[in-house]
Tab-separated table of C-alpha atoms in Angstrom:
chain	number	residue	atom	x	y	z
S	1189	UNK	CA	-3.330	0.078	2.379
S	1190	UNK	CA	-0.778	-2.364	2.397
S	1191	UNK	CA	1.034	-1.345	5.569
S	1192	UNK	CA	0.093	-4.092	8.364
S	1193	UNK	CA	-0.981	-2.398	11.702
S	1194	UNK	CA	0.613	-2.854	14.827
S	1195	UNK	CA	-2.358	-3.855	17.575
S	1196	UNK	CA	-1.841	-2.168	21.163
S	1197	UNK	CA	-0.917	-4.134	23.695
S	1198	UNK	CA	-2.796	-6.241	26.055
S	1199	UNK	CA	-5.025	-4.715	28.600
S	1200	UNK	CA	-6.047	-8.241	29.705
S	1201	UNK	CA	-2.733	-8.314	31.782
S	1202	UNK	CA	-4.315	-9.546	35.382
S	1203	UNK	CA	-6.641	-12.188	33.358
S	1204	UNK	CA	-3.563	-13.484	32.110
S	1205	UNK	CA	-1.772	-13.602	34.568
S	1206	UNK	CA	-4.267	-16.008	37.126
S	1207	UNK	CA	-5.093	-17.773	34.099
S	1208	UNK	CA	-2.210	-18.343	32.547
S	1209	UNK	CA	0.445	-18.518	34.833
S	1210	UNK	CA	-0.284	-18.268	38.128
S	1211	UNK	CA	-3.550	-21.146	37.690
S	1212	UNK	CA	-0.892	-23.955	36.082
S	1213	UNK	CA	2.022	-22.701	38.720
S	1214	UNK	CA	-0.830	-23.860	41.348
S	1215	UNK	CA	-1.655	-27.056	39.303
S	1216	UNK	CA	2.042	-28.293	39.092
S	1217	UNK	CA	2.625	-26.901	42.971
S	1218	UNK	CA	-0.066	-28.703	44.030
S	1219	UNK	CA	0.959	-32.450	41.702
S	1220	UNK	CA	4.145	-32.429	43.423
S	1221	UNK	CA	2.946	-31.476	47.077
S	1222	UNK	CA	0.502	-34.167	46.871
S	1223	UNK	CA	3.366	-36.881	45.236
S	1224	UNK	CA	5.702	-35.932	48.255
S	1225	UNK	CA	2.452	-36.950	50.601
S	1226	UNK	CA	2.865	-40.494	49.116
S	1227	UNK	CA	6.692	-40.892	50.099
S	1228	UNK	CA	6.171	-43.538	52.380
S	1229	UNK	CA	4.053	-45.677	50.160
S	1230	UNK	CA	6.518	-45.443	47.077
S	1231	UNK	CA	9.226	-47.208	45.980
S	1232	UNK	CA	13.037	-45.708	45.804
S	1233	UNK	CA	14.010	-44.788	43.355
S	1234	UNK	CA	11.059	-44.552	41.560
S	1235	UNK	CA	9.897	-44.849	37.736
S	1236	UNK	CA	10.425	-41.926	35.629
S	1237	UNK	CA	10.331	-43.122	32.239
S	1238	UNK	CA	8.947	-45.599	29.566
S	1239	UNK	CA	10.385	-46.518	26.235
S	1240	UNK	CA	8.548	-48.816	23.857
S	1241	UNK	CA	9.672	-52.184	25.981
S	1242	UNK	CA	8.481	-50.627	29.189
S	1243	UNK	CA	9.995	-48.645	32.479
S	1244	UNK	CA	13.700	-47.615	31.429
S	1245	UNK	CA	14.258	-44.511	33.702
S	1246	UNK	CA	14.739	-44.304	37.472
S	1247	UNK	CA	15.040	-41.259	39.556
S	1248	UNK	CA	14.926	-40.333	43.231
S	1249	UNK	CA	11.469	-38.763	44.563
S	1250	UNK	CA	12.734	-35.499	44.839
S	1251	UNK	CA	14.280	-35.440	41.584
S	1252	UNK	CA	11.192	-36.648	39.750
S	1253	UNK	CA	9.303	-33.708	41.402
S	1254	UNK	CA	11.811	-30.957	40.811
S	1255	UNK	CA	12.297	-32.275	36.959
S	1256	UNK	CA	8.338	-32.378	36.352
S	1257	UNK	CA	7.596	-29.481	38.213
S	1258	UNK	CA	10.745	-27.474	36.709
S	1259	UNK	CA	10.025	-28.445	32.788
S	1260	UNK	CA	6.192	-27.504	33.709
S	1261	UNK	CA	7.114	-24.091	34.862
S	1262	UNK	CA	9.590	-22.978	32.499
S	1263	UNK	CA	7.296	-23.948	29.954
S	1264	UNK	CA	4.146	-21.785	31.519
S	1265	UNK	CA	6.371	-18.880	32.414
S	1266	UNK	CA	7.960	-18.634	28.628
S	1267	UNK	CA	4.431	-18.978	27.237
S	1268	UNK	CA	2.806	-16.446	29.625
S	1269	UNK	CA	5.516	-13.954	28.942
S	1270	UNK	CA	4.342	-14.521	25.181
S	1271	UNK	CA	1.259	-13.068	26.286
S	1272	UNK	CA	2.521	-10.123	28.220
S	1273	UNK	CA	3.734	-8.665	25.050
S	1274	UNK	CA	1.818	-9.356	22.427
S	1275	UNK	CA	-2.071	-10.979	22.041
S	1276	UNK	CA	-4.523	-8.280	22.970
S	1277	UNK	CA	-6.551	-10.184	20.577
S	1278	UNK	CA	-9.365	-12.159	22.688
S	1279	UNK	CA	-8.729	-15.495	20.911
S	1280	UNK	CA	-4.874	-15.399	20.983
S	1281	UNK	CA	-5.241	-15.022	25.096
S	1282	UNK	CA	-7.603	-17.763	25.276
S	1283	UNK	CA	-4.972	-20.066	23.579
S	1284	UNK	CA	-1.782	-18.839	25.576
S	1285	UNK	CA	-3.581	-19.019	28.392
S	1286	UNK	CA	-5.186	-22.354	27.650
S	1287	UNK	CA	-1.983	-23.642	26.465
S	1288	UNK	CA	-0.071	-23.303	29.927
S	1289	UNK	CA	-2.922	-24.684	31.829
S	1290	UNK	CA	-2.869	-27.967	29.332
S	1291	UNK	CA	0.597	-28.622	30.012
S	1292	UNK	CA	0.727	-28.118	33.786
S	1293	UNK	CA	-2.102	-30.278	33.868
S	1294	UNK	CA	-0.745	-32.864	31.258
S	1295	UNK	CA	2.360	-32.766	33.391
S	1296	UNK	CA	0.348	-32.986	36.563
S	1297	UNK	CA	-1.986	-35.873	36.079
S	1298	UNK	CA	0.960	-37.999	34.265
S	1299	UNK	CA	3.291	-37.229	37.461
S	1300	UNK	CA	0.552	-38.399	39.758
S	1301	UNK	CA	-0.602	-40.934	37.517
S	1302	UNK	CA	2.489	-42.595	37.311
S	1303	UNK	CA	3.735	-42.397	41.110
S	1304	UNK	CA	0.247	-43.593	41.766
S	1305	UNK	CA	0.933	-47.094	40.274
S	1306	UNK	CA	4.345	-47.623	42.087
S	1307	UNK	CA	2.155	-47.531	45.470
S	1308	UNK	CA	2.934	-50.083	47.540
S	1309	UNK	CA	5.866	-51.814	45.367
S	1310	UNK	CA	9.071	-52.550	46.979
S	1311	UNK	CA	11.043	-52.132	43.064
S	1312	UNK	CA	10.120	-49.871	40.658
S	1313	UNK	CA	10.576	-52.052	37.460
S	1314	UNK	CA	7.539	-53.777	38.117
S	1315	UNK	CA	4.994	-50.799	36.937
S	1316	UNK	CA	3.353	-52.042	34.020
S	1317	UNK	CA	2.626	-49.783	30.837
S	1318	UNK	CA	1.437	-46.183	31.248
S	1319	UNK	CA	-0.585	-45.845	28.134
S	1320	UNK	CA	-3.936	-45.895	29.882
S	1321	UNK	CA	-2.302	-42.807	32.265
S	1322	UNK	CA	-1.474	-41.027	28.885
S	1323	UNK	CA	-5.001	-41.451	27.497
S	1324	UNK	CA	-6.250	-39.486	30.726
S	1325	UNK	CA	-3.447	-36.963	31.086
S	1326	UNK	CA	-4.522	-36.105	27.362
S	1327	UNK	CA	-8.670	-35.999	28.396
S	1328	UNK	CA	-7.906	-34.286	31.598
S	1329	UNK	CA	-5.771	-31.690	30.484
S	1330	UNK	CA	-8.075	-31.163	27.202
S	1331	UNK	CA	-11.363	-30.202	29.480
S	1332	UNK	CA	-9.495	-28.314	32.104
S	1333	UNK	CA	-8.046	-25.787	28.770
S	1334	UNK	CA	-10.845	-25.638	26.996
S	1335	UNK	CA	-12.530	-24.326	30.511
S	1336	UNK	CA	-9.896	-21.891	30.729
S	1337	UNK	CA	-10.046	-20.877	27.425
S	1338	UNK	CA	-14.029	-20.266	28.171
S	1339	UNK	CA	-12.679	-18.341	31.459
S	1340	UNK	CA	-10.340	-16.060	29.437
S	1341	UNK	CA	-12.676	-12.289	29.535
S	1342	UNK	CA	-13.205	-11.144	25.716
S	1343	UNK	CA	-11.975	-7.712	24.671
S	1344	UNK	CA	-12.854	-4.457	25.549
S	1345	UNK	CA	-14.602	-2.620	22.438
S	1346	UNK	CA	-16.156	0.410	22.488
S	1347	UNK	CA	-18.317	-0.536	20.167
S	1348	UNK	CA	-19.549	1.975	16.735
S	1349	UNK	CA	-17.346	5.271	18.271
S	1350	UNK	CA	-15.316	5.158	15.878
S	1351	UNK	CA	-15.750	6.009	12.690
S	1352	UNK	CA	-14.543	3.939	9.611
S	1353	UNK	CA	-11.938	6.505	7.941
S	1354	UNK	CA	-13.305	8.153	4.784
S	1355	UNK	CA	-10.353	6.961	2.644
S	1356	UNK	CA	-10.610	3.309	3.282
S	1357	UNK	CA	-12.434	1.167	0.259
S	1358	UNK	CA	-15.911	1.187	-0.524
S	1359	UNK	CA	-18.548	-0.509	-2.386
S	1360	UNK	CA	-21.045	1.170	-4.026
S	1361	UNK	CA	-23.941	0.105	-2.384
S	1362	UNK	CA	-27.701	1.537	-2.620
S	1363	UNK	CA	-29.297	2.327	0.575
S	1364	UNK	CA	-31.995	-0.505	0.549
S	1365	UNK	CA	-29.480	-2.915	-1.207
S	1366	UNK	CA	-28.522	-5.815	0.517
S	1367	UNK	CA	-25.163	-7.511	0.005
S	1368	UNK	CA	-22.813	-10.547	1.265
S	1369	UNK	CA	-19.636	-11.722	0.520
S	1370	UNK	CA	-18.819	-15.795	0.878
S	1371	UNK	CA	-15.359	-16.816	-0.049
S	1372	UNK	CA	-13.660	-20.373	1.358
S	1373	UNK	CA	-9.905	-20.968	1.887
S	1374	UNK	CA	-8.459	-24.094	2.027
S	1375	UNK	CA	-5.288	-26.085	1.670
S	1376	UNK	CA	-1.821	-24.413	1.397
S	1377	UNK	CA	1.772	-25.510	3.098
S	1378	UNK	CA	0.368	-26.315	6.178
S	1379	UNK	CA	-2.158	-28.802	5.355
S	1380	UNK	CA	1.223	-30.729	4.018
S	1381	UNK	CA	3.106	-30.418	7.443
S	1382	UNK	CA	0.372	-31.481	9.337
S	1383	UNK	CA	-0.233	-34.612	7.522
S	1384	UNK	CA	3.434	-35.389	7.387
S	1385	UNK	CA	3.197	-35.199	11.367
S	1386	UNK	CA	0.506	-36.773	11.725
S	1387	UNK	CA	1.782	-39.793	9.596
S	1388	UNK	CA	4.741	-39.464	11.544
S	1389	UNK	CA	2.910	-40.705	14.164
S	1390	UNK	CA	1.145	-43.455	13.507
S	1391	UNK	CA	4.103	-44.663	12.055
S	1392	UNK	CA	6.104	-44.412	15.244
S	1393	UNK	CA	3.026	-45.760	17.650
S	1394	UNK	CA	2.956	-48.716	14.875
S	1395	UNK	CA	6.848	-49.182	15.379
S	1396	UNK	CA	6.761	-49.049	19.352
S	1397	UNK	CA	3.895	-50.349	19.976
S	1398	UNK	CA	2.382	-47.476	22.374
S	1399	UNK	CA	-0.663	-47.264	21.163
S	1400	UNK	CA	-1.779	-44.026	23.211
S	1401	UNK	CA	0.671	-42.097	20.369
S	1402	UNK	CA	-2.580	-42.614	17.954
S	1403	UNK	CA	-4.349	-40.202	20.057
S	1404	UNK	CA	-1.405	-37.854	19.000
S	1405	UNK	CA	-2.061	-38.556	15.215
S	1406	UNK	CA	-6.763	-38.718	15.551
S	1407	UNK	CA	-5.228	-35.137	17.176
S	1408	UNK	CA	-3.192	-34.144	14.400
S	1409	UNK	CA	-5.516	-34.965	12.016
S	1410	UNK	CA	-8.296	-32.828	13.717
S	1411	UNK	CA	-6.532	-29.914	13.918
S	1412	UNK	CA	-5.709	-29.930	10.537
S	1413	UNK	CA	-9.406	-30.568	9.132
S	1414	UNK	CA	-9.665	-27.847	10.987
S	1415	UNK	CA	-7.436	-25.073	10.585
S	1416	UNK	CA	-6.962	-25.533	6.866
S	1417	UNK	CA	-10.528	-25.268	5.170
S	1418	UNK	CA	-12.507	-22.412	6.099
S	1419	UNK	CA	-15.377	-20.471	4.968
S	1420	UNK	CA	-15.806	-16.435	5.228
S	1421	UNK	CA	-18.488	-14.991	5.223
S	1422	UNK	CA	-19.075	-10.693	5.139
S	1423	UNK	CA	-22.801	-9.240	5.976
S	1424	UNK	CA	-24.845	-7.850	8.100
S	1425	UNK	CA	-23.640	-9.540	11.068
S	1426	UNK	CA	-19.948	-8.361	10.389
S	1427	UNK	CA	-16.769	-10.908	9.253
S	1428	UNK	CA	-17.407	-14.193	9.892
S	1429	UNK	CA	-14.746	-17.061	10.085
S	1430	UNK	CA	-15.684	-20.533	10.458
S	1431	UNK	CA	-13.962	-23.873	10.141
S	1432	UNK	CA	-15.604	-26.132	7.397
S	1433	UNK	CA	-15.998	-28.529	10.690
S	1434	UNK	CA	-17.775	-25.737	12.416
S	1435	UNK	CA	-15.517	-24.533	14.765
S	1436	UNK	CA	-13.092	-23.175	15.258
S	1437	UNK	CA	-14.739	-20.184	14.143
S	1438	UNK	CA	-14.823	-16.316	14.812
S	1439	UNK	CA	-16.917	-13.111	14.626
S	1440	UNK	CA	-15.698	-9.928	14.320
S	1441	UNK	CA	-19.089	-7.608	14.568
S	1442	UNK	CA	-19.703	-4.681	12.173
S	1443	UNK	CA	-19.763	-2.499	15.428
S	1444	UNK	CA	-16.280	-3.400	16.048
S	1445	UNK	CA	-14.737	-2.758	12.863
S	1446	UNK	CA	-12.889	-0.030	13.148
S	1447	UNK	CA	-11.279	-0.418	9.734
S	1448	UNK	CA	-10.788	-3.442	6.707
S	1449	UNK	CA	-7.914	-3.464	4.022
S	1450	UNK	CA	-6.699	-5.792	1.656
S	1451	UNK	CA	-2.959	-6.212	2.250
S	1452	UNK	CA	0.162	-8.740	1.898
S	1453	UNK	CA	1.145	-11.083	4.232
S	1454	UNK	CA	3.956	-13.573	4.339
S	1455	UNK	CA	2.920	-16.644	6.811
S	1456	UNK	CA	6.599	-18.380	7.748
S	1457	UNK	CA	8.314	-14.428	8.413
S	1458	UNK	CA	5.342	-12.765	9.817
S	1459	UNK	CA	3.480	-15.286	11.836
S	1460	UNK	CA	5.766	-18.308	11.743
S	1461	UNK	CA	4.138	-20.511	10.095
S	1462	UNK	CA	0.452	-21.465	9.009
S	1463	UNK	CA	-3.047	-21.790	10.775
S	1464	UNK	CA	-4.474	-19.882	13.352
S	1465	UNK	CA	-2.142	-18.257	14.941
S	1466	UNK	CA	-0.524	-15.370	16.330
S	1467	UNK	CA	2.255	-12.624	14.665
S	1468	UNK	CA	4.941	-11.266	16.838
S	1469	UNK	CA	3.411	-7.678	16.563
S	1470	UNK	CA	0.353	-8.812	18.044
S	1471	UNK	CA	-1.846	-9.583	15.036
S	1472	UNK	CA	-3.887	-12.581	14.881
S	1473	UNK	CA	-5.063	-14.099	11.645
S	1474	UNK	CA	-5.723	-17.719	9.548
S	1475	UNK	CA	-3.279	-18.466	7.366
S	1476	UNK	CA	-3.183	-20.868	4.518
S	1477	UNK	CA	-0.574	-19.042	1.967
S	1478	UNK	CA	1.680	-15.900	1.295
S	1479	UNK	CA	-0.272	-13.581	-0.543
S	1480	UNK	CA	-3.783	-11.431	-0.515
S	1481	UNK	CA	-5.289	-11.277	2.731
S	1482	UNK	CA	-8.269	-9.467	4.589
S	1483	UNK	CA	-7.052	-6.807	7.743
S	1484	UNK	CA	-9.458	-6.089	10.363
S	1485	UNK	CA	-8.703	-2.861	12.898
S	1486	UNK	CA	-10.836	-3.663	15.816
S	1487	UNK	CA	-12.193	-1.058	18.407
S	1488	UNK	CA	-9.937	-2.485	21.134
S	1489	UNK	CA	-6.891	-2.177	18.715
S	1490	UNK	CA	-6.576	-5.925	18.090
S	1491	UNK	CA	-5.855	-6.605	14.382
S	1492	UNK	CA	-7.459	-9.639	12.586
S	1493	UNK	CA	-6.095	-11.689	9.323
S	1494	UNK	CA	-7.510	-13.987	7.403
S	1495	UNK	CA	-5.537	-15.085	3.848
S	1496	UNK	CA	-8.834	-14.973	1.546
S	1497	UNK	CA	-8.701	-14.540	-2.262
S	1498	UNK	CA	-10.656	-11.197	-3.342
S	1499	UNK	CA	-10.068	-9.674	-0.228
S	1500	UNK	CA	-9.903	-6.071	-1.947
S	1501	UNK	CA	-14.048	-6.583	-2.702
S	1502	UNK	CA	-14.406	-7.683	0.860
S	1503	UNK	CA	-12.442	-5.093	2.741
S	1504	UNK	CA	-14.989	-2.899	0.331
S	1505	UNK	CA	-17.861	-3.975	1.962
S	1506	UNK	CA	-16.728	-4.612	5.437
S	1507	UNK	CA	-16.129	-0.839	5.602
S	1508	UNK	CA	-19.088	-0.238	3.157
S	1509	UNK	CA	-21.800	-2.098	6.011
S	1510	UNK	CA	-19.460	-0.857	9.168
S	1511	UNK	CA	-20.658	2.720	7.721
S	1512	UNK	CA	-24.401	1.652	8.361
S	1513	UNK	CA	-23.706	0.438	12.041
S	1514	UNK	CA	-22.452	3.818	13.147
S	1515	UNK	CA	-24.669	6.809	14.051
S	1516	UNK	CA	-22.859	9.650	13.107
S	1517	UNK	CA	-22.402	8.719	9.371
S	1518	UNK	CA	-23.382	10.442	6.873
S	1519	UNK	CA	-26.340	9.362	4.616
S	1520	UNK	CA	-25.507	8.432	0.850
A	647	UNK	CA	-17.976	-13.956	-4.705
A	648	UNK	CA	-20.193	-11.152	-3.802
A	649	UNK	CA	-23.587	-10.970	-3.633
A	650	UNK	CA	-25.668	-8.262	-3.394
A	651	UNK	CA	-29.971	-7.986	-4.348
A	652	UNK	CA	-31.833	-4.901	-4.369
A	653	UNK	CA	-35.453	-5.605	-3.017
A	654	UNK	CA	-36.576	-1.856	-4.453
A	655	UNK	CA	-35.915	-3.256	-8.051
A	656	UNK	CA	-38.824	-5.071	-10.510
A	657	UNK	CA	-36.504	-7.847	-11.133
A	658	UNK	CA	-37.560	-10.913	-8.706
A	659	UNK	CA	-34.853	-11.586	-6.092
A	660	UNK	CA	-34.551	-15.179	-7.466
A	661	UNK	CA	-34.002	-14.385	-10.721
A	662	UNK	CA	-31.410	-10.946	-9.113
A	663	UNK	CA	-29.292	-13.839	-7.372
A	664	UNK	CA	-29.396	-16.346	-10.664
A	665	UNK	CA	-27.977	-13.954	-12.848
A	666	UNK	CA	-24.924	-12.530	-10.355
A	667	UNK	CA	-23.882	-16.548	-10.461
A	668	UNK	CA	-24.511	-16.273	-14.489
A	669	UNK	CA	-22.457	-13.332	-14.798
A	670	UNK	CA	-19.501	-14.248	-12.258
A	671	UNK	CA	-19.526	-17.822	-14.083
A	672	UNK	CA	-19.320	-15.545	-17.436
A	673	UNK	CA	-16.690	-13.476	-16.030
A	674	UNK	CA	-14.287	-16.512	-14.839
A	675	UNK	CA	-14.662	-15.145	-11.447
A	676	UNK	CA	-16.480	-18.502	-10.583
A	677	UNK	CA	-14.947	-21.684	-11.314
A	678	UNK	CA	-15.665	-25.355	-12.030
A	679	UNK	CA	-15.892	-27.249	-8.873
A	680	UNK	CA	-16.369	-24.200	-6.770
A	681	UNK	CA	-18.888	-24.449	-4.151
A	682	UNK	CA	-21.801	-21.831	-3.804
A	683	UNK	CA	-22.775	-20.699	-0.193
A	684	UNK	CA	-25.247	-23.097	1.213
A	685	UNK	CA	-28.717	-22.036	0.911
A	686	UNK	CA	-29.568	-21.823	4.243
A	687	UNK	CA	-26.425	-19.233	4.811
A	688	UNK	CA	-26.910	-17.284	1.888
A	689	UNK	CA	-30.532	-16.971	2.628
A	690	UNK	CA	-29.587	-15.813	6.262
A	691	UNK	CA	-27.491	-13.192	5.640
A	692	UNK	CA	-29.793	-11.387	2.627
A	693	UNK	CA	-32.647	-11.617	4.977
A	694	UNK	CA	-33.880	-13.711	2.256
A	695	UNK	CA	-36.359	-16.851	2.578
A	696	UNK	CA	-34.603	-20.153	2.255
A	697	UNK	CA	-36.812	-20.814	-0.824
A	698	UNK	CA	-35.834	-17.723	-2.673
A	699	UNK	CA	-31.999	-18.951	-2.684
A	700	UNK	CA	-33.293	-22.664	-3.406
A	701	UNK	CA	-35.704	-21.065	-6.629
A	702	UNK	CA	-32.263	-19.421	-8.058
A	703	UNK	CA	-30.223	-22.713	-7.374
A	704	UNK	CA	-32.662	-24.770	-9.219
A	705	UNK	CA	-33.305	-22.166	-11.771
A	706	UNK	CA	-28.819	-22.595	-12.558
A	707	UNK	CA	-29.166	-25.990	-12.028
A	708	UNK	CA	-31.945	-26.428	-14.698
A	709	UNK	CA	-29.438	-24.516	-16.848
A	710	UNK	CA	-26.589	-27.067	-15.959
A	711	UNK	CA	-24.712	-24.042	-14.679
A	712	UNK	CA	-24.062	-25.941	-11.154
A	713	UNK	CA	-25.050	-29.206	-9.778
A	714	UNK	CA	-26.914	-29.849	-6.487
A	715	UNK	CA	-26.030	-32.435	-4.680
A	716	UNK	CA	-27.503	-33.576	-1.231
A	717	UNK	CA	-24.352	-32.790	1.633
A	718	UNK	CA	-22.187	-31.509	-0.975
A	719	UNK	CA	-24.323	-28.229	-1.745
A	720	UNK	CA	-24.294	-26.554	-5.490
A	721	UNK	CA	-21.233	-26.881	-7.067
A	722	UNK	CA	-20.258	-25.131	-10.181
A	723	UNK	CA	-20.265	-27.234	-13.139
A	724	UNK	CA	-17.382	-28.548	-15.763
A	725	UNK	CA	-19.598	-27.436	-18.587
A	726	UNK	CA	-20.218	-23.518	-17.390
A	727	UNK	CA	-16.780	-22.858	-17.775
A	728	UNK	CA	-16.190	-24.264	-21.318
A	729	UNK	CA	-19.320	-23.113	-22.320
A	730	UNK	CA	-18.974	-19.161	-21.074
A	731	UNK	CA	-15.247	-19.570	-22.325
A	732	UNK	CA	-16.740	-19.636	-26.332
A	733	UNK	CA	-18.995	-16.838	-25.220
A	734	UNK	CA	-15.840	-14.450	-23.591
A	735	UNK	CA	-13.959	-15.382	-26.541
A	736	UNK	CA	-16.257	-14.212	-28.848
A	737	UNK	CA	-17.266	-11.195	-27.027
A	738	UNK	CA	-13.664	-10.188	-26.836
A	739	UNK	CA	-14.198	-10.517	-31.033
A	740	UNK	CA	-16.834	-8.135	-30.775
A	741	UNK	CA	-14.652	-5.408	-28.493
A	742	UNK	CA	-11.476	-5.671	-31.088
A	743	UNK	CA	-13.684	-5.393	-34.196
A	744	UNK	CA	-16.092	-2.310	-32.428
A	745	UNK	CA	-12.525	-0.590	-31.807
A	746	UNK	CA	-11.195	-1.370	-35.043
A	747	UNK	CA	-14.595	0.607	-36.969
A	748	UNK	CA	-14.384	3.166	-33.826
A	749	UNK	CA	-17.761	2.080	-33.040
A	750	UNK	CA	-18.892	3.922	-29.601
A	751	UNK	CA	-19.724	1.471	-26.429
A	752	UNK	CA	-23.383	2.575	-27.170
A	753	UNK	CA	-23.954	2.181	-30.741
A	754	UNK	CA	-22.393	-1.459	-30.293
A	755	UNK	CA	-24.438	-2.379	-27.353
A	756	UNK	CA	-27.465	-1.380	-29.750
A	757	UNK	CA	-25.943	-3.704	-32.244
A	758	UNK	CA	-25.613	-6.571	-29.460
A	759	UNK	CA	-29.462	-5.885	-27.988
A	760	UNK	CA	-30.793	-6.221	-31.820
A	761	UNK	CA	-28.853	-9.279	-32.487
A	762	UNK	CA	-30.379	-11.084	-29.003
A	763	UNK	CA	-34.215	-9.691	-30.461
């Protein structure tokens, strides 16, 4: 039971594709058609960069555009191949393809943002600070995702045909007994990292001065309350994964469990690293440390992970309650 | 940890979820400063009333087996551990010394249930 599965691959290929690459490929098209528009009204060259003592790059127009637009796409395209490959799980599509769309539209509203206070000046070293352009480039972008990620279809499960194999773990369980299984997970290399970025910087928006860079670190600091504590929770309603600040959390319904296994995983050579996140064969799990984790087969082949002490008791049940949910199986 | 209550049994389901904390607390399987579901949650997904959960908190709590504290839920004391500690230690006395005299499981367990009388 310690072999990992492989999921299938995506059959979410035309969501991702408008959504995740050809939605920011429109957003960035669409920043740099309406930039040209302002030509006339702009200063040559024009701003292209800040340092901590204010504008310190200059660039042509067109080269502005074609640098913006070209660092935009290569980014979308790289990430959106990502998902061609692997992520048939519903919540590692929603990411990828709420990823590109946050930095085309990062990319976007700072391009346009920027140009749009060089209107009307003659020299482009008189643009003040962009921090307050920053601030909404990181708002913007943030609601447009997280609409995107709301966009992205779920899987496709066929829910209870399948039965749960008869040589998978089991708990003995009485037919009018009633059981759940809580465990939390917390801490583990990653919490480390993140607060090491995070200090990171604050230290550098302390040091320069731009104080949009403590958005960055409130950011940091977010993410990691909430991708390192988590509570898990098997019963009735199936595996349930949820953030000790609430969300980010998941649900993985007993009709959909296909199969549940305690097995091994390694976070850095597996999945690269620690969180929520996605492996390179597709899997998608939480991970906090090396070591004992709970496997989830779903009905749409997706494969779940969650690094949990004790997973062997709640693989047991998992399979144990999936039993109940389907109506072929046989009575104990 | 696991827990499980079995609404077909005589034993209340209070007093079923009390002694599954007593026993995993016994067993090292819970430790000190380990946090117990919330009520509400545990309650939910046992089809339980909120109360029933609460009654088996207090019940440990009473006990000094876990603390309850308002936003931090019930957390499992300092004291439960060293105290169950004396108790496995002594019970793994009982196992060597049942072995040793080639006692069976059953005539020690009579032994044990005459002793708590």
């Amino acid at each position: 039971m310690t072999r990992p599965t492989t999921p299938s691959p995506s059959a979410h290929r035309l969501s991702s594709a408008l959504l995740g690459l050809v939605l920011p490929l429109v957003i960035l098209a669409g920043a740099a058609a309406l930039a040209w528009s302002w030509k006339d009204a702009l200063p040559d060259p024009v701003a292209t960069h800040w340092g901590s003592d204010g504008v310190d790059g200059f660039s042509s127009l067109a080269g502005a555009l074609a640098g913006a637009t070209g660092i935009g796409a290569g980014v979308v395209v790289l990430l959106w191949a990502l998902s061609w490959r692997a992520g048939s799980a519903t919540s590692a599509r929603r990411m990828l393809n709420a990823t590109t769309t946050w930095v085309a539209a990062l990319l976007a509203v700072v391009l346009l943002g920027s140009l749009h206070l060089q209107k009307g000046l003659t020299d482009a070293s008189e643009v003040g600070g962009i921090g307050a352009v920053m601030a909404a480039a990181f708002a913007i972008a943030t609601v447009v995702a997280a609409v995107v990620y709301v966009l992205t279809p779920s899987g496709q499960h066929a829910p209870g045909a399948v039965a749960v194999p008869d040589d998978a773990t089991r708990l003995p369980l009485g037919e009018d007994e009633r059981a759940v299984w809580f465990q939390r997970a917390r801490g583990g290399p990653g919490i480390v990292v993140g607060f090491v970025a995070a200090a990171a910087t604050a230290v550098s928006a302390a040091a320069t001065g731009d104080w949009w860079m403590l958005l960055v670190t409130a950011g940091l600091v977010v993410l990691v309350a909430a991708m390192f504590s988590w509570v898990v929770r098997v019963d009735e309603a199936g595996l349930r994964v949820r953030s000790a600040i609430g969300v980010p959390r998941t649900t993985i319904p007993l009709a959909q469990v296909v199969l549940a296994s305690a097995t091994t995983v390694r976070c850095f050579a597996e999945f690269g690293g620690w969180g929520w996140r996605t492996a390179r064969d597709g899997r998608t799990g939480i991970l906090l440390r090396s070591g004992e984790a709970l496997e989830v087969t779903r009905t749409d082949g997706s494969v779940f992970v969650v690094t949990i002490d004790d997973a062997e008791t709640a693989a047991s049940l998992l399979n144990t309650l999936a039993d109940r949910v389907r109506p072929s199986a046989p009575v104990e | 940890m696991l827990f499980r209550i079995d609404p077909a049994a005589s034993e209340p389901l209070f007093a079923q979820l009390a002694s599954q904390v007593r026993l995993a607390a016994a067993r090292g399987d819970l430790r000190s400063g380990e946090r117990l579901p919330a009520a509400r949650d545990l309650a939910e997904s046992l089809d339980l009333n909120v109360h029933t959960v609460l009654r088996a908190y207090q019940d440990l709590r009473d006990e000094g087996l876990i603390d309850l504290r308002r936003g931090r839920g019930a957390v499992v004391t300092d004291r439960a551990e060293a105290d169950y500690a004396g108790l496995r230690a002594a019970l793994a006395v009982v196992a060597q010394e049942a072995r040793a005299l080639q006692l069976s499981p059953e005539t020690t367990l009579a032994l044990l249930k005459e002793t708590l009388a």
